XYZ file of C-alpha atoms in Angstrom:
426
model
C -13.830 26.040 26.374
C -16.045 23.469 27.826
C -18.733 23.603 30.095
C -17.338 23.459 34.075
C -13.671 22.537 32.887
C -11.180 21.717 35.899
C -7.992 24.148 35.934
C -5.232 23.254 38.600
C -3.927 26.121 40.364
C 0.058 26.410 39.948
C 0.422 27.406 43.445
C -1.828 25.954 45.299
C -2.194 22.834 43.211
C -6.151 23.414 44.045
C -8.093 22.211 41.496
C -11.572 24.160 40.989
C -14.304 24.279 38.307
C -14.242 27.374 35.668
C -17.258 27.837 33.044
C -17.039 30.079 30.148
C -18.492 33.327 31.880
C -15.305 32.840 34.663
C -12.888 32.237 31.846
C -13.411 35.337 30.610
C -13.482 37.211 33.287
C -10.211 35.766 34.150
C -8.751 36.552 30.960
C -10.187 40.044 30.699
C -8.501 40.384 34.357
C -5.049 39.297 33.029
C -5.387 41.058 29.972
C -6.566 44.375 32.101
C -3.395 44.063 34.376
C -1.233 43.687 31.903
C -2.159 46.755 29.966
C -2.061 48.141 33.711
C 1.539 47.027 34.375
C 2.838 48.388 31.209
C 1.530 51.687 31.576
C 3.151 51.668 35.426
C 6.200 50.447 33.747
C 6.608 53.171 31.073
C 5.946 56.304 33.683
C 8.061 54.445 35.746
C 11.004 54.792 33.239
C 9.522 58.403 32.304
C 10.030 60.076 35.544
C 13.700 57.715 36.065
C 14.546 59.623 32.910
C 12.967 62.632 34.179
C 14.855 62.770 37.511
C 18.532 61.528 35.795
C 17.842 64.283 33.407
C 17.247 66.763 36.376
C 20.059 65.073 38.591
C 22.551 65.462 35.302
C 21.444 69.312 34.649
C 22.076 70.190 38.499
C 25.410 68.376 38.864
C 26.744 70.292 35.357
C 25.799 73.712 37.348
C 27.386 73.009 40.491
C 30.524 71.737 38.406
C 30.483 74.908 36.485
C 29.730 77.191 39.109
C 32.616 75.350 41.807
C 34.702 75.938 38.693
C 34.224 79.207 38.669
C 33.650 79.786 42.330
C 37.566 78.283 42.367
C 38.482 80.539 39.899
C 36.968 83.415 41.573
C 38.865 82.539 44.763
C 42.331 82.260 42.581
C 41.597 85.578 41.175
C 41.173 87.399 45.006
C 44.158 85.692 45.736
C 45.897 87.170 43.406
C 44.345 90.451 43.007
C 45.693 90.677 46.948
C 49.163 91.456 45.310
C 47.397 94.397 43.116
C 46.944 98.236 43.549
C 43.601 99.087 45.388
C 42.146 99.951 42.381
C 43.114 97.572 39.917
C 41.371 95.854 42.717
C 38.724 97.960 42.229
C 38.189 97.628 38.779
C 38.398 93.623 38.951
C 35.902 93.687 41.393
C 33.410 95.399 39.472
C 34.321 92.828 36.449
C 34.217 90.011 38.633
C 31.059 91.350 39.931
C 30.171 92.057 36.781
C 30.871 88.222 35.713
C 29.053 87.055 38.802
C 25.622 89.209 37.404
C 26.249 87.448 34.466
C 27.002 84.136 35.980
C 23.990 84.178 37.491
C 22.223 85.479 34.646
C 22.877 82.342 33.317
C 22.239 80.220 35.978
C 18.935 81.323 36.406
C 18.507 80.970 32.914
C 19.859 77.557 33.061
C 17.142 77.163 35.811
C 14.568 78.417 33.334
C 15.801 76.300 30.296
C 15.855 73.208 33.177
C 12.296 73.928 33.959
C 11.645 74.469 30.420
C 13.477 70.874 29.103
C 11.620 68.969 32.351
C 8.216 70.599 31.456
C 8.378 69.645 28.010
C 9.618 65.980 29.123
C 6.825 65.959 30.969
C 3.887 66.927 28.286
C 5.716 64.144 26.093
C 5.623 61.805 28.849
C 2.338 62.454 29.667
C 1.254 62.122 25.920
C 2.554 59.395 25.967
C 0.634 58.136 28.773
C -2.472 59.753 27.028
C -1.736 57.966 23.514
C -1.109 54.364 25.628
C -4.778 55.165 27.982
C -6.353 56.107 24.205
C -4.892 52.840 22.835
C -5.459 50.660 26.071
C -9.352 51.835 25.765
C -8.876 50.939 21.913
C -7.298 47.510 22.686
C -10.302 47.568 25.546
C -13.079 48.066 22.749
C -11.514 45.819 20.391
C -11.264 42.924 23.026
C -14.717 42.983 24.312
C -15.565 43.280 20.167
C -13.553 40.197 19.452
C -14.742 38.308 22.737
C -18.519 39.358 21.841
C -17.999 37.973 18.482
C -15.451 34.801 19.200
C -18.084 34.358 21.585
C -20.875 34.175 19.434
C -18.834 32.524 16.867
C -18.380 29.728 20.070
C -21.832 29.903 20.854
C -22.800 28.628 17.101
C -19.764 26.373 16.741
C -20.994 24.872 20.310
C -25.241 24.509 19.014
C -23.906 23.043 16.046
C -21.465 20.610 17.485
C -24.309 20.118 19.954
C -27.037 18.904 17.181
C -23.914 16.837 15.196
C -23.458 14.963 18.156
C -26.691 14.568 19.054
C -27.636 13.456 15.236
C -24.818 11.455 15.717
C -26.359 9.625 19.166
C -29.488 9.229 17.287
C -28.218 7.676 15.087
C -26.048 4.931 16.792
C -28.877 4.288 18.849
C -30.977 4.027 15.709
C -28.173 1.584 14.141
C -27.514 -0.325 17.457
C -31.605 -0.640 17.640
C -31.743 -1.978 14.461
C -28.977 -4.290 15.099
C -30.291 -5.554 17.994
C -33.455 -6.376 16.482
C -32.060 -8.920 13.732
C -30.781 -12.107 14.471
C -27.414 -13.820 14.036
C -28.662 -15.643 10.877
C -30.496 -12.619 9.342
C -27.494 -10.055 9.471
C -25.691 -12.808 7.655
C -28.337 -13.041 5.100
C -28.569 -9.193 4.788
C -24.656 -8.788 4.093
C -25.434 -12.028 2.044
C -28.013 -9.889 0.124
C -26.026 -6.434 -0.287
C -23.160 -8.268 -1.866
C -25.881 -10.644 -4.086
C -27.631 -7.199 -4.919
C -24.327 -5.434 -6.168
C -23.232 -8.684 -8.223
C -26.089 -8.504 -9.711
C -25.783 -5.255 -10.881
C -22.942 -5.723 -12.947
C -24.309 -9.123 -14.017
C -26.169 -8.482 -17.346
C -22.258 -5.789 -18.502
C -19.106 -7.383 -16.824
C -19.856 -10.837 -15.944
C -22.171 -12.295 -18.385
C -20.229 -15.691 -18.591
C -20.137 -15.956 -15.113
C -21.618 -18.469 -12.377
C -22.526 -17.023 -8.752
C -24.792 -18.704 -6.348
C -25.350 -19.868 -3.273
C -23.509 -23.130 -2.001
C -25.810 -25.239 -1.021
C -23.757 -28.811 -0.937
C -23.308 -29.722 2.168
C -22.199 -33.224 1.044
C -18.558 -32.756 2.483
C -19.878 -31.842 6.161
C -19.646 -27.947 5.835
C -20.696 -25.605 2.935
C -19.462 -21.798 1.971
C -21.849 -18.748 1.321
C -21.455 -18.310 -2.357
C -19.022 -19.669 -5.284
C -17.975 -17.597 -8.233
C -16.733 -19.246 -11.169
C -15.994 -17.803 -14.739
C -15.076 -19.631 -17.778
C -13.780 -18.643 -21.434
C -15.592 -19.636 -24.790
C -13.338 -23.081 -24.871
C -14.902 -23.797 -21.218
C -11.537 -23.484 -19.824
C -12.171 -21.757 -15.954
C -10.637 -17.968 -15.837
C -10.815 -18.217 -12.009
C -13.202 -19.742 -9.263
C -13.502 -18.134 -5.904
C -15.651 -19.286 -2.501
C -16.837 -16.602 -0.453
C -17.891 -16.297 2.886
C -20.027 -13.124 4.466
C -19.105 -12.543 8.266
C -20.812 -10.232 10.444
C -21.920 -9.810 14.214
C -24.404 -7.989 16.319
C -23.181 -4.834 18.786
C -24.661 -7.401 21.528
C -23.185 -10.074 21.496
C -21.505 -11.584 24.150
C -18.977 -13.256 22.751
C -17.157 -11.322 19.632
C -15.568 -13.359 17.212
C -12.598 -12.996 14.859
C -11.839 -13.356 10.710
C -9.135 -16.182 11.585
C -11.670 -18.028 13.477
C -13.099 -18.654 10.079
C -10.011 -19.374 7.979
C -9.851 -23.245 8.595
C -13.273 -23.903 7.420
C -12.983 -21.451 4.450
C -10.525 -23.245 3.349
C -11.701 -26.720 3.527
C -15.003 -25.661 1.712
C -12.698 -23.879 -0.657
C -10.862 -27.319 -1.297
C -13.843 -29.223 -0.935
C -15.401 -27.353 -3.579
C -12.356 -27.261 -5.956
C -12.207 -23.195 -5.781
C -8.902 -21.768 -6.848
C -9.638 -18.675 -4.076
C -10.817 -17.760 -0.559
C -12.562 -14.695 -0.007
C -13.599 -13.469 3.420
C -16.210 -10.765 3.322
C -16.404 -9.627 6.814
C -17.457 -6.931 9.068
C -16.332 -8.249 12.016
C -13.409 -6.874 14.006
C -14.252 -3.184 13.224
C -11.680 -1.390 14.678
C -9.049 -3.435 13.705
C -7.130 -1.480 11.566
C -5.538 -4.271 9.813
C -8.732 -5.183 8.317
C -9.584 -1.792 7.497
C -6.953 -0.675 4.864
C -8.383 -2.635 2.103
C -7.821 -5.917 0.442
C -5.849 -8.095 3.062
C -3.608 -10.710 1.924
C -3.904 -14.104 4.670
C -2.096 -16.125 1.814
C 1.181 -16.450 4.990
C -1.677 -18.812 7.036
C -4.039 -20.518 4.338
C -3.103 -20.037 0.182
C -4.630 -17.712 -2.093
C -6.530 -16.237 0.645
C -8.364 -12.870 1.551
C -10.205 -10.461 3.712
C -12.006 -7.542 2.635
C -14.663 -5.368 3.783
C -18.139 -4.684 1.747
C -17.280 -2.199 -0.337
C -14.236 -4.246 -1.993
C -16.409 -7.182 -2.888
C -16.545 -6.039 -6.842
C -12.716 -4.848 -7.121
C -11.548 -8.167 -5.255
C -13.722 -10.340 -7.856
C -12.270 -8.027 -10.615
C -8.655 -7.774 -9.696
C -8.826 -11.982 -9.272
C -10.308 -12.195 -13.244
C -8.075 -9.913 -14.406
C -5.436 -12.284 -13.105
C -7.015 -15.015 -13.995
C -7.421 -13.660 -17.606
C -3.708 -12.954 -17.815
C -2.702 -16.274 -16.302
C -5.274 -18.091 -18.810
C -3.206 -16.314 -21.976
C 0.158 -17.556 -20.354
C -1.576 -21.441 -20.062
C -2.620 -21.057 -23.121
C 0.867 -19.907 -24.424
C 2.349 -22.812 -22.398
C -0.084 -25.081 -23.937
C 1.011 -24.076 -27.562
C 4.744 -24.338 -26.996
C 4.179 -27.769 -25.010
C 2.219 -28.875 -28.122
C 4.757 -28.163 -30.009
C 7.588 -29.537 -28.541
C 5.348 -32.787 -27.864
C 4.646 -32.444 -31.793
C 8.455 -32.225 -32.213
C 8.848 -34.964 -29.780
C 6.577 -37.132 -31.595
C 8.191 -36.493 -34.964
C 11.038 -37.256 -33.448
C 9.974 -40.882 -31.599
C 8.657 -41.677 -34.816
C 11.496 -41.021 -36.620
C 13.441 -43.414 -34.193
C 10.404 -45.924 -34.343
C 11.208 -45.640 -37.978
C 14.868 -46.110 -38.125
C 14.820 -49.004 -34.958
C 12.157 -50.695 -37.096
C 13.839 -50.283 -40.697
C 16.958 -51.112 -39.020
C 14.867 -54.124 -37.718
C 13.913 -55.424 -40.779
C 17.503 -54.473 -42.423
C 18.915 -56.847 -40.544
C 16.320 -59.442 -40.978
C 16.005 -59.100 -44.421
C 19.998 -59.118 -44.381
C 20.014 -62.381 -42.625
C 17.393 -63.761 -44.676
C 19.313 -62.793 -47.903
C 21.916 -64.639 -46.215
C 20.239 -67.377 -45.676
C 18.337 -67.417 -49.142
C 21.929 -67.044 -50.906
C 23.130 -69.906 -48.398
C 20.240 -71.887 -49.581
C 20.654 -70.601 -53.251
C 24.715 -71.972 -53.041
C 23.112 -74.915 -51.236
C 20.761 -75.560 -54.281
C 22.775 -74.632 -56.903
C 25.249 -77.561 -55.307
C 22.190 -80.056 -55.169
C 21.413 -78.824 -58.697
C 25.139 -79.778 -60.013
C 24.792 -82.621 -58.106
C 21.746 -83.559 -59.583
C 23.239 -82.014 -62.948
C 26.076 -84.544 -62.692
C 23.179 -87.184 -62.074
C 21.593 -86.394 -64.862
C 24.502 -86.021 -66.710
C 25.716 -89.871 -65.842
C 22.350 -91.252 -66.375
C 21.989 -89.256 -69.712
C 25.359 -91.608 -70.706
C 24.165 -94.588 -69.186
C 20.938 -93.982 -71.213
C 22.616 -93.462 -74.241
C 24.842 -96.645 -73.667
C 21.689 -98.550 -73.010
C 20.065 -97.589 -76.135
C 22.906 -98.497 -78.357
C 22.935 -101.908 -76.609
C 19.517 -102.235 -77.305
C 20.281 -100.843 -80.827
C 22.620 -103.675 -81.016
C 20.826 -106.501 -79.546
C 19.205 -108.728 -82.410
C 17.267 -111.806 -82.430
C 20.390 -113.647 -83.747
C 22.427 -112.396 -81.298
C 20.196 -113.318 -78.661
C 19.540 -116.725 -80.432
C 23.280 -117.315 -80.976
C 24.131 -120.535 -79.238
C 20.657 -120.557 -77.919
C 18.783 -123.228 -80.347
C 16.042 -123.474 -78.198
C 15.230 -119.675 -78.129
C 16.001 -120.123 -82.085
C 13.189 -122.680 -82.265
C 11.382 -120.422 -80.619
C 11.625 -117.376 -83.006
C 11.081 -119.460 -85.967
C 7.927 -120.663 -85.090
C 6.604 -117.461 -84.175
C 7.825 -116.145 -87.449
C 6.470 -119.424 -89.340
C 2.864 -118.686 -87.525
């Protein structure tokens, strides 16, 4: 019980102050009035038993001896109508009766006596064995009080020196806290999640990139950026991070969502795939303690975790990323080869427009070249049939000029004759 409790009195409705010394005195009161009240309450129903057993034994006599007083009277009565000494002689039996009558009854008395006596030695036995255990239950009481009270008394100095550990150290903490500035607790949570990166650094994330961000081109900048990328230099995943905390002091508390907006406009600024808030703001808010908290319902692929989930939330988002890099990558394949398939296929139909193309050119110029072909083997008859009639005319011509002699020329021409002759003369 603690020190100076209140307890309300049911009665009185006064409320008063009770340490542990008056609690158990209280309590060994009730308990010591109990035991009290029972053993009142069982000698009570002893000597009620005691008396009915008496009251029952008395009224069974006086039945039996009315009974027989009645009878006795029924008998003198009749023995009234009998000789004197039949009289006589049923006097001396009745007499003789009555001796024994009484005999009994005073033996009755005696066994009466006798039963109430030995009532009584049980009963007070009884009351012996229940004073012998009361002074037992007594013994073992103040034993078990002694030692719940010691067992208190330790349970109390140790509770005492946890709670005062515990003071000291909240004190310690809040001193601590107090001394560092706004910027510098930022920095140390800064640190403490650089510090276990870096651990794992050199073993589970030798391909990756995390570092400060210190851009500032855009207007604002994050804390850190992590970014991871496969042998190809495809990117696994890319995350910006920002560490939140807040000193015990200040006057004015702030809240993870008061950070959302600008996390995610360095996160799009910097072409991040993920927002990670690493806060310890808001401590008892239990929505921010279970674990990894999903804010994707106010800003996308979102988060807010404390400390100690800064490696599983940059593990659980390359795993992801790892898996969603296969299924690209499977995507990639199958869209390669239906653009393969595509391209077959568009140069098949380049093919066949293009052959069809020059089909039908090279149809129309056959065309033509047969048109022209008719057309020359017409100009060729033509000419043929040119030939042909010149070929005659020649051959006309050359018999005339087969025929034609100087006499026939000279015939009826005597000049021309004059003419020959002298040449032929000279």
């Amino acid at each position: 019980m603690s020190k100076n409790a209140e307890v309300k009195c049911p009665n009185c409705k006064e409320v008063f102050k009770v340490d542990d010394s008056v609690y158990t005195d209280i309590v060994k009161q009730v308990r010591d009035q109990q035991f009290q009240d029972e053993i009142v309450k069982r000698l009570e129903i002893a000597e009620k038993e005691k008396q009915s057993a008496i009251e029952l034994t008395e009224s069974k006599i006086k039945g039996e001896y009315q009974e027989l007083l009645a009878q006795k009277n029924q008998e003198i009565s009749d023995l009234k109508l009998k000789s004197k000494e039949e009289l006589v002689l049923e006097v001396t039996k009745k007499e003789d009766k009555i001796r024994d009558l009484q005999s009994q009854l005073e033996n009755a008395e005696t066994q009466k006596k006798l039963e109430v006596s030995e009532a009584l030695k049980s009963i007070e036995k009884e009351r012996d064995q229940l004073k012998n255990d009361l002074k037992l239950k007594d013994s073992e009481k103040e034993n078990l009080e002694k030692s719940l009270q010691a067992d208190f008394k330790r349970e109390l100095e140790s509770k005492e020196q946890i709670i005062k550990y515990r003071d000291e150290e909240i004190e310690r903490l809040k001193d601590y806290k107090q001394k560092l500035s706004t910027k510098m607790l930022g920095e140390t949570l800064e640190q403490h999640c650089e510090i276990e990166f870096n651990k794992l650094r050199a073993t589970a994330f030798q391909s990756a990139y995390f570092e400060k961000d210190n851009d500032a081109s855009a207007g604002s900048k994050g804390d850190y950026i992590f970014k991871e990328t496969d042998h190809d230099g495809n990117e696994i995943v890319s995350i910006m991070f920002e560490m939140k905390n807040e000193n015990d002091q200040t006057s004015t508390k702030k809240k993870n969502e008061d950070f959302f907006a600008k996390l995610d406009k360095d996160r799009n600024d910097k072409g991040c795939e993920y927002a990670v808030l690493v806060s310890l703001l808001e401590a008892d808010n239990e929505f921010y303690n279970t674990g990894i908290v999903d804010v994707s319902y106010k800003y996308e692929k979102m988060y807010v975790i404390r400390p100690q989930f800064f490696i599983p939330m940059i593990t659980l988002l390359r795993n992801a990323g790892m898996k969603s890099l296969a299924y690209k990558a499977e995507l990639n394949t199958v869209r390669n080869q239906n653009i393969d398939i595509t391209n077959f296929e568009e140069k098949i139909e380049t093919f066949k427009t293009g052959f069809a193309r020059n089909y039908d050119l090279a149809k129309r110029q056959f065309g033509e070249a047969i048109k022209e072909i008719d057309k020359s083997i017409s100009h060729l008859n033509k000419i043929k049939d040119a030939l042909t009639s010149s070929e005659r005319n020649l051959r006309l011509a050359n018999d005339k000029a087969e025929e034609l002699t100087i006499k026939k020329l000279t015939y009826n021409n005597p000049t021309m004759k004059q003419k020959f002759d002298n040449l032929n003369n000279q």
